[in-house]
PDB file of C-alpha atoms in Angstrom:
ATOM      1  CA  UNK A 727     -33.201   1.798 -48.921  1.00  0.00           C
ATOM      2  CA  UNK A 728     -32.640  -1.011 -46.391  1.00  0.00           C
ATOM      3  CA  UNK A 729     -28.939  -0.691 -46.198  1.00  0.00           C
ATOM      4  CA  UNK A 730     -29.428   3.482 -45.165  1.00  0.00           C
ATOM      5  CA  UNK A 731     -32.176   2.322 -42.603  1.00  0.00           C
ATOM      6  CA  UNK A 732     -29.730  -0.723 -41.202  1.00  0.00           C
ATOM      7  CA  UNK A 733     -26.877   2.248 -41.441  1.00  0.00           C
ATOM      8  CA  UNK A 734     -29.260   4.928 -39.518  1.00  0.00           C
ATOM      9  CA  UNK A 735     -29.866   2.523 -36.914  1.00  0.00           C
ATOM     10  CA  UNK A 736     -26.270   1.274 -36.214  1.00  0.00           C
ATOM     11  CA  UNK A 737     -25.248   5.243 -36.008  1.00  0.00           C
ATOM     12  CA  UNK A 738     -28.271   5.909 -33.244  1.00  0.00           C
ATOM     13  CA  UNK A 739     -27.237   2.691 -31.359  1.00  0.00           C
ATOM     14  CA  UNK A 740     -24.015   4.129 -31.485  1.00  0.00           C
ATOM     15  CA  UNK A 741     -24.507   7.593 -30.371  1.00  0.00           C
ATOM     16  CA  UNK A 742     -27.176   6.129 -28.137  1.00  0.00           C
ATOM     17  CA  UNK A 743     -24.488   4.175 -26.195  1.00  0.00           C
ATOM     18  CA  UNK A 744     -22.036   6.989 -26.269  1.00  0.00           C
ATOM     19  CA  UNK A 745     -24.517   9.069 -24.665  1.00  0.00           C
ATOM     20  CA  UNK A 746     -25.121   6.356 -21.735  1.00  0.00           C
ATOM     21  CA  UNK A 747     -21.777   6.459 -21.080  1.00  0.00           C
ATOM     22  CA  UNK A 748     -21.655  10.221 -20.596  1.00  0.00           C
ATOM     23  CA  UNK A 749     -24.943  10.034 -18.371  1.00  0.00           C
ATOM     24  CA  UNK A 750     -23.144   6.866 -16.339  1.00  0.00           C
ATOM     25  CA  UNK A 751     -20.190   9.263 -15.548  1.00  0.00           C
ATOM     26  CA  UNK A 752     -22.034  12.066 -14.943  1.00  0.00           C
ATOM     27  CA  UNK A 753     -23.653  10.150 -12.117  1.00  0.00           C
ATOM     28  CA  UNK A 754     -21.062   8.995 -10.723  1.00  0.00           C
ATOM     29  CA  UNK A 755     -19.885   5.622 -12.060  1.00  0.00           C
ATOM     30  CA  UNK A 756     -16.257   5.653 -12.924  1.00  0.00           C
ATOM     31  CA  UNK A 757     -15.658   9.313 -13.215  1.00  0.00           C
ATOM     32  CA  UNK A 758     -12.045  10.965 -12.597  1.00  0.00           C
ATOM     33  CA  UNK A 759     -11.926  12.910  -9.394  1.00  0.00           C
ATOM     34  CA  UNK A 760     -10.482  16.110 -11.204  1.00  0.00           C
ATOM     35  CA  UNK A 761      -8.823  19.160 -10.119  1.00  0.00           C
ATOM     36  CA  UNK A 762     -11.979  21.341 -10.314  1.00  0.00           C
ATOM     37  CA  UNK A 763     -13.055  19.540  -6.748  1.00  0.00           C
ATOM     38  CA  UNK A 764     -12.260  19.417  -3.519  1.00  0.00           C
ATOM     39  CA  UNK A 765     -10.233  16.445  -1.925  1.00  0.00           C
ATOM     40  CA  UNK A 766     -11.049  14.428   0.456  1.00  0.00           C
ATOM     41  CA  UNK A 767      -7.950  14.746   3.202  1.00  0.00           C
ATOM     42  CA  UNK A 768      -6.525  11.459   5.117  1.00  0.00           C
ATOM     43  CA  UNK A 769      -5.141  11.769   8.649  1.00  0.00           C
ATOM     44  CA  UNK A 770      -3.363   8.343  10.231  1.00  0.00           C
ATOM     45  CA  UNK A 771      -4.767   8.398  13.331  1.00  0.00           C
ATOM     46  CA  UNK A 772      -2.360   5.116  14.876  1.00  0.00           C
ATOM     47  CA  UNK A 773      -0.182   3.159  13.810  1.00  0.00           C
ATOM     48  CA  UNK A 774       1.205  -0.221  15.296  1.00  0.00           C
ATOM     49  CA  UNK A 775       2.892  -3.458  14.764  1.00  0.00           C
ATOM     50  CA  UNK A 776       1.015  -6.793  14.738  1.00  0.00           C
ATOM     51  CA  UNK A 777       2.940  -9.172  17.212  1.00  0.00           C
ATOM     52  CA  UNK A 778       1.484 -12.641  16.059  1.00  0.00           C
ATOM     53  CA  UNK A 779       1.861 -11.344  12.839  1.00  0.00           C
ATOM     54  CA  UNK A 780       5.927 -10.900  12.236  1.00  0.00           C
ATOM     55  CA  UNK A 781       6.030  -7.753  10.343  1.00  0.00           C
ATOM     56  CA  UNK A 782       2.246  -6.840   9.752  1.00  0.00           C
ATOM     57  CA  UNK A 783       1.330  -3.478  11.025  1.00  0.00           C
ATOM     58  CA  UNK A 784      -2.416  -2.295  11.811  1.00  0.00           C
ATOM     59  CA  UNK A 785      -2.901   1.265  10.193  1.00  0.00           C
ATOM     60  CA  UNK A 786      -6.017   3.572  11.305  1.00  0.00           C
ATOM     61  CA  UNK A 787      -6.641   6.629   9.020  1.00  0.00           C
ATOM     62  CA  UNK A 788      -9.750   9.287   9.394  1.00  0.00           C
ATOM     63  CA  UNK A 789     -10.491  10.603   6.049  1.00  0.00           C
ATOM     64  CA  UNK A 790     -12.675  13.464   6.075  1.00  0.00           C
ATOM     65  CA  UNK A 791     -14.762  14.300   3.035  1.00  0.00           C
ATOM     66  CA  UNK A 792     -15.525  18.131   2.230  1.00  0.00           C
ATOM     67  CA  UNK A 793     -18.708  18.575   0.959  1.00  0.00           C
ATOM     68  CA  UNK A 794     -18.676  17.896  -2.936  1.00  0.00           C
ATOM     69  CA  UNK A 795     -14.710  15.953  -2.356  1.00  0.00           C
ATOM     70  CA  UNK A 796     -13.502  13.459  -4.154  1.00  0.00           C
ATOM     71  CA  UNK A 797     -10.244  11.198  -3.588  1.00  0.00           C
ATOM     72  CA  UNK A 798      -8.411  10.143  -6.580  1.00  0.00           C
ATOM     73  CA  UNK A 799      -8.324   6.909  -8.500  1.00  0.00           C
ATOM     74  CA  UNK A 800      -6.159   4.484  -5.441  1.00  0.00           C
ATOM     75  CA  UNK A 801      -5.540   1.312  -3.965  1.00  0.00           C
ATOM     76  CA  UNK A 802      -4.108   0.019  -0.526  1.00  0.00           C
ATOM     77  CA  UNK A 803      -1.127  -2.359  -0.234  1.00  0.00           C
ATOM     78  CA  UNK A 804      -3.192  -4.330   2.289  1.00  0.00           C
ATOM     79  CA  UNK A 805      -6.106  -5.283   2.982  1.00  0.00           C
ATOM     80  CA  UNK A 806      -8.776  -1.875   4.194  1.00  0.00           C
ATOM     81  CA  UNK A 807     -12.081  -2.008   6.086  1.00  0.00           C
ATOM     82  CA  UNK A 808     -13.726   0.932   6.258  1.00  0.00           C
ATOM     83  CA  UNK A 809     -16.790   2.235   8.413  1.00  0.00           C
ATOM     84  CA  UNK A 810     -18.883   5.606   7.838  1.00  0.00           C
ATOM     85  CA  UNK A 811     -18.731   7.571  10.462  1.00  0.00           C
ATOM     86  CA  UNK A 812     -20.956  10.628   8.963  1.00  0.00           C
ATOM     87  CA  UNK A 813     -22.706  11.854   6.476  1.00  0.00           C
ATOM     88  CA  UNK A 814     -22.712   9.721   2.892  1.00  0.00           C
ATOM     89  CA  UNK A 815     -20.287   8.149   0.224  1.00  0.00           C
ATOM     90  CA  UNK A 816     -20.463   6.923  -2.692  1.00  0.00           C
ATOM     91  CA  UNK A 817     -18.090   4.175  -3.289  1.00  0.00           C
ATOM     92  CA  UNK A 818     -16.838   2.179  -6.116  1.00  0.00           C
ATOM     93  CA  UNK A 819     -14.335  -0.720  -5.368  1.00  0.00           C
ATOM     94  CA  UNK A 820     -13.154  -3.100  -8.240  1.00  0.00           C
ATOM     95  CA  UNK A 821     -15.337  -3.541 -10.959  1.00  0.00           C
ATOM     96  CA  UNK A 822     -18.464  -3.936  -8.385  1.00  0.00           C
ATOM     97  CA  UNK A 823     -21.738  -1.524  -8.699  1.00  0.00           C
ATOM     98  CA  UNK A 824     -21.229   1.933  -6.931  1.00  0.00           C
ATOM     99  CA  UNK A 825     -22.478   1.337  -3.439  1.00  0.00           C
ATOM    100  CA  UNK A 826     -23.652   5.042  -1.379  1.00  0.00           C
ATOM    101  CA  UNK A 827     -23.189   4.449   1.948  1.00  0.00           C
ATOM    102  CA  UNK A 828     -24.686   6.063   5.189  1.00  0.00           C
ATOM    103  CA  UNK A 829     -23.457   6.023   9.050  1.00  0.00           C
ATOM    104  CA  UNK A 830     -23.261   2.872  10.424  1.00  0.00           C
ATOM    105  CA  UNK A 831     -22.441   0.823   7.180  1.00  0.00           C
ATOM    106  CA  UNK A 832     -18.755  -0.578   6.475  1.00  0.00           C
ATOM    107  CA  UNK A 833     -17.023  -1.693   3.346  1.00  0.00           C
ATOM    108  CA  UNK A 834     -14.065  -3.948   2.088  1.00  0.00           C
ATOM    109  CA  UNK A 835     -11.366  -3.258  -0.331  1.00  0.00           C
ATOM    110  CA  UNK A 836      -9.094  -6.233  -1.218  1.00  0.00           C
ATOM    111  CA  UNK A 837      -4.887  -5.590  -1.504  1.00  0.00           C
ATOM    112  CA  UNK A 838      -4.329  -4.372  -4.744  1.00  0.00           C
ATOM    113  CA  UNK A 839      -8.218  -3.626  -6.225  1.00  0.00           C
ATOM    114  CA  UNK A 840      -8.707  -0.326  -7.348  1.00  0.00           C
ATOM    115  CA  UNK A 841     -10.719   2.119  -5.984  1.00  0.00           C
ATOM    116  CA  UNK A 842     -12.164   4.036  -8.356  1.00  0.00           C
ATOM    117  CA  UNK A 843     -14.912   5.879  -6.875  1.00  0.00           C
ATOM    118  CA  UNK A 844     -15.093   7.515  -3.574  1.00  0.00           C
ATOM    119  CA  UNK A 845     -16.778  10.403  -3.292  1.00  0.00           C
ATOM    120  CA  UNK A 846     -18.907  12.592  -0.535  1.00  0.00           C
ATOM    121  CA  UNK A 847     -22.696  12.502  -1.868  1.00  0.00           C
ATOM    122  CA  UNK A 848     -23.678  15.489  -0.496  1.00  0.00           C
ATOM    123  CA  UNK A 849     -22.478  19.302  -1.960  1.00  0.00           C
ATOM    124  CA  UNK A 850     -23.845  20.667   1.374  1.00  0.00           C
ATOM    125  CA  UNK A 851     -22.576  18.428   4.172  1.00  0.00           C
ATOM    126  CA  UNK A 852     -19.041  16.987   5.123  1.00  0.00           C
ATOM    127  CA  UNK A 853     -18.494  13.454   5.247  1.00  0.00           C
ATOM    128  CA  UNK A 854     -16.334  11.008   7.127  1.00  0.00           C
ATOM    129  CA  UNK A 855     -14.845   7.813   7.579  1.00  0.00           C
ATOM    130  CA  UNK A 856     -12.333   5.557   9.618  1.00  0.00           C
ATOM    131  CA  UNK A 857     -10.445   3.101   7.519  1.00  0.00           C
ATOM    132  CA  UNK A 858      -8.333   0.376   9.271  1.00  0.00           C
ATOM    133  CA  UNK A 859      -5.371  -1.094   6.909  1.00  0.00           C
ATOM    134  CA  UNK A 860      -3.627  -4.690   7.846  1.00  0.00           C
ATOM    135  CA  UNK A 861      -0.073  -4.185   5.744  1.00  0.00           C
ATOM    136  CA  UNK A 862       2.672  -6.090   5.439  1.00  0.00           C
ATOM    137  CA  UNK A 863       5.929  -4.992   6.545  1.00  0.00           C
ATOM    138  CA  UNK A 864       6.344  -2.967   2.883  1.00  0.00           C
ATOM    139  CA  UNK A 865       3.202  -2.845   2.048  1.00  0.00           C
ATOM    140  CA  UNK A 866       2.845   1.045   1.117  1.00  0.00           C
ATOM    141  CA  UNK A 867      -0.639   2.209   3.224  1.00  0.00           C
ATOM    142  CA  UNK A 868      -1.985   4.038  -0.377  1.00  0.00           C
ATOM    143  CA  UNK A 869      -0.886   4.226  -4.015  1.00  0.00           C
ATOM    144  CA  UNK A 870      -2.854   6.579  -6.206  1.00  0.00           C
ATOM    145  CA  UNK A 871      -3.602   5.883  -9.911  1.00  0.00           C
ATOM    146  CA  UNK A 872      -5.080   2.809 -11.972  1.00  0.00           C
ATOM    147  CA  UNK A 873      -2.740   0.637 -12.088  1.00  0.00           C
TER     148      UNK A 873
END
């Protein structure tokens, strides 16, 4: 009798955490940017070469976020701050906690760190934001996947 309640309870912990997982995704943590949504489309807006920096190049790209976009799975060759221009995004960088962010607010993404989530918030309003890349001379701007 013990062992079938100590069983019962290891399956419901079980299904219990497979069903947080589904929730978690649902929401927005970690989920795949599939081909059911709309993408977010990039624009480079400049480019030009860094002159105390032999080889570095300064990148500026717009990306503008549909309402209910996505951009796939990605990281940047350099290093990326970015800066909200309008509406709201939901952003997941790394293994850090999904951060929405409004006008006004920036973010960080480090060379090399995926970015797993980034996402427009709203289905009903665009969204969009300026992203400035410092790359190396070979540095490739973006490279999609999790790698």
């Amino acid at each position: 009798m013990k062992r079938s309640i100590i069983v019962a309870a290891a399956a419901l912990s079980t299904a219990g955490a497979f069903a947080a997982e589904r929730i978690g995704q649902k929401e927005g943590i970690d989920k795949e940017c599939d081909s059911s949504r709309p993408r977010a489309v990039a624009e480079v807006l400049r480019e030009d070469a860094l002159p105390r920096w032999p080889g570095g190049r300064v990148v500026m790209v717009r990306v503008v976020f549909p309402p209910g976009s996505c951009a796939m799975a990605h990281s940047h060759g350099g290093s990326v701050w970015g800066y909200v221009v309008s509406g709201t995004i939901r952003s997941q960088i790394g293994g850090e906690p999904v951060q929405t962010l409004a006008p006004g607010q920036s973010f960080f993404e480090p060379p090399g760190v995926v970015h797993s989530l980034a996402e427009n918030a709203s289905d009903t309003a665009p969204a969009e934001i300026l992203a400035f890349h410092a790359l190396g001379q070979d540095e490739k701007v973006t490279v999609f996947g999790r790698h």
